[in-house]
Amino acid sequence: MKDSDIEKLIFIYNADSGLKNALLDSTHKILSPSTYNCNLCDITFGVFTENKIWKRFREEADLEMEFLHKDEYKKQYASKFGNKFSFPIILAQSDGELQVFVSTEEMNTIEDARSLIRLIEKRIKA
């Protein structure tokens, strides 16, 4: 999939939206980071703030990006695309269709923001 084919990347966290969930997630990251189940959250956000390297990439990238929690994705896209994806995941929207850009399995092997950025840049240029 070439950059010219991609309308936007959709990042979906393995977490639900809302203040209560955000507080629970932050607490989980502090108390038991090894069992936290959203590597995308862990890579792009620290306990309280967005990762600086990631934020700079996101702000400077010449590509539309949408960030959703899994409950938001299900409300916005599931009626059209179903619930066929696991989370966290990055989807690419092209011609009104969604394709897996970075799978859950692959996302869970990425170690840091720089690695995620390199992977995104490599796949966009391919």
Short mmCIF file of C-alpha atoms in Angstrom, two decimals:
data_model
loop_
_atom_site.label_atom_id
_atom_site.label_comp_id
_atom_site.label_asym_id
_atom_site.label_seq_id
_atom_site.Cartn_x
_atom_site.Cartn_y
_atom_site.Cartn_z
CA MET A 1 0.00 0.00 0.00
CA LYS A 2 1.57 3.27 -1.14
CA ASP A 3 1.28 6.61 0.63
CA SER A 4 -0.82 7.94 -2.24
CA ASP A 5 -3.32 5.12 -1.65
CA ILE A 6 -3.74 5.81 2.07
CA GLU A 7 -6.38 8.35 3.01
CA LYS A 8 -5.61 8.07 6.72
CA LEU A 9 -4.22 5.82 9.41
CA ILE A 10 -6.58 4.84 12.21
CA PHE A 11 -4.91 3.98 15.51
CA ILE A 12 -7.13 1.99 17.85
CA TYR A 13 -6.15 1.58 21.48
CA ASN A 14 -7.02 -1.52 23.48
CA ALA A 15 -8.77 0.66 26.04
CA ASP A 16 -12.14 2.34 26.39
CA SER A 17 -12.61 6.10 26.39
CA GLY A 18 -13.54 8.30 29.31
CA LEU A 19 -11.92 9.82 32.38
CA LYS A 20 -12.60 6.83 34.62
CA ASN A 21 -10.93 4.47 32.13
CA ALA A 22 -8.00 6.85 31.65
CA LEU A 23 -7.41 6.93 35.41
CA LEU A 24 -7.63 3.14 35.64
CA ASP A 25 -5.20 2.76 32.74
CA SER A 26 -2.71 5.18 34.29
CA THR A 27 -2.91 3.36 37.59
CA HIS A 28 -2.37 0.03 35.83
CA LYS A 29 0.69 1.41 34.00
CA ILE A 30 2.20 2.48 37.34
CA LEU A 31 1.32 -0.53 39.48
CA SER A 32 1.70 -3.37 37.00
CA PRO A 33 3.30 -2.24 33.74
CA SER A 34 4.19 -5.78 32.65
CA THR A 35 0.49 -6.75 32.53
CA TYR A 36 -0.77 -3.59 30.81
CA ASN A 37 -2.55 -4.78 27.66
CA CYS A 38 -2.22 -1.87 25.24
CA ASN A 39 1.23 -1.54 23.75
CA LEU A 40 0.02 1.29 21.48
CA CYS A 41 -0.99 3.27 24.58
CA ASP A 42 2.30 2.44 26.23
CA ILE A 43 4.35 3.55 23.19
CA THR A 44 2.50 6.78 22.40
CA PHE A 45 1.72 7.91 25.95
CA GLY A 46 3.53 7.79 29.23
CA VAL A 47 1.56 7.59 32.43
CA PHE A 48 0.24 11.14 32.13
CA THR A 49 1.47 12.77 28.91
CA GLU A 50 2.05 12.00 25.25
CA ASN A 51 5.49 10.67 24.34
CA LYS A 52 7.53 13.64 23.01
CA ILE A 53 9.10 11.74 20.10
CA TRP A 54 5.72 10.39 19.05
CA LYS A 55 4.02 13.77 19.42
CA ARG A 56 6.60 15.45 17.17
CA PHE A 57 6.16 12.74 14.53
CA ARG A 58 2.36 12.96 14.70
CA GLU A 59 2.37 16.75 14.38
CA GLU A 60 4.88 16.84 11.52
CA ALA A 61 3.64 13.86 9.49
CA ASP A 62 2.03 14.63 6.17
CA LEU A 63 -0.62 11.98 6.70
CA GLU A 64 -4.03 12.14 8.29
CA MET A 65 -4.23 10.16 11.52
CA GLU A 66 -7.23 9.31 13.66
CA PHE A 67 -6.90 8.00 17.22
CA LEU A 68 -9.72 6.01 18.76
CA HIS A 69 -10.35 3.93 21.81
CA LYS A 70 -11.91 0.53 21.07
CA ASP A 71 -15.39 1.63 22.17
CA GLU A 72 -15.16 4.68 19.90
CA TYR A 73 -14.04 2.51 16.96
CA LYS A 74 -16.95 0.14 17.50
CA LYS A 75 -19.43 3.04 17.49
CA GLN A 76 -17.92 4.74 14.46
CA TYR A 77 -16.83 1.87 12.21
CA ALA A 78 -18.13 -1.50 13.41
CA SER A 79 -21.50 -1.23 11.66
CA LYS A 80 -19.69 -1.03 8.31
CA PHE A 81 -16.64 -3.20 8.99
CA GLY A 82 -17.84 -5.41 11.82
CA ASN A 83 -15.82 -6.38 14.84
CA LYS A 84 -13.25 -8.41 12.96
CA PHE A 85 -10.20 -6.72 14.45
CA SER A 86 -8.35 -7.24 17.71
CA PHE A 87 -6.75 -4.33 19.55
CA PRO A 88 -4.45 -2.45 19.65
CA ILE A 89 -4.17 -2.12 15.90
CA ILE A 90 -3.40 0.42 13.18
CA LEU A 91 -5.69 0.38 10.17
CA ALA A 92 -5.20 2.14 6.85
CA GLN A 93 -8.24 3.62 5.14
CA SER A 94 -8.08 3.57 1.37
CA ASP A 95 -10.98 3.95 -1.07
CA GLY A 96 -13.43 3.72 1.83
CA GLU A 97 -12.04 0.35 2.94
CA LEU A 98 -10.02 -0.54 6.02
CA GLN A 99 -6.93 -2.72 5.84
CA VAL A 100 -4.60 -3.83 8.60
CA PHE A 101 -1.52 -1.61 8.55
CA VAL A 102 0.04 -2.91 11.79
CA SER A 103 -1.58 -5.99 13.33
CA THR A 104 -2.15 -6.52 17.04
CA GLU A 105 0.51 -9.22 17.13
CA GLU A 106 3.06 -6.98 15.45
CA MET A 107 2.07 -3.98 17.58
CA ASN A 108 2.74 -6.01 20.71
CA THR A 109 6.35 -6.64 19.60
CA ILE A 110 7.21 -2.96 19.04
CA GLU A 111 9.38 -1.63 21.83
CA ASP A 112 9.26 2.15 21.56
CA ALA A 113 8.06 5.21 19.65
CA ARG A 114 11.10 5.31 17.37
CA SER A 115 10.50 1.72 16.27
CA LEU A 116 6.83 2.44 15.55
CA ILE A 117 7.71 5.56 13.58
CA ARG A 118 10.31 3.67 11.49
CA LEU A 119 7.76 0.95 10.72
CA ILE A 120 5.09 3.46 9.66
CA GLU A 121 7.54 5.39 7.47
CA LYS A 122 8.81 2.17 5.85
CA ARG A 123 5.32 0.93 5.02
CA ILE A 124 4.15 4.27 3.68
CA LYS A 125 7.12 4.47 1.30
CA ALA A 126 6.74 0.86 0.11
#
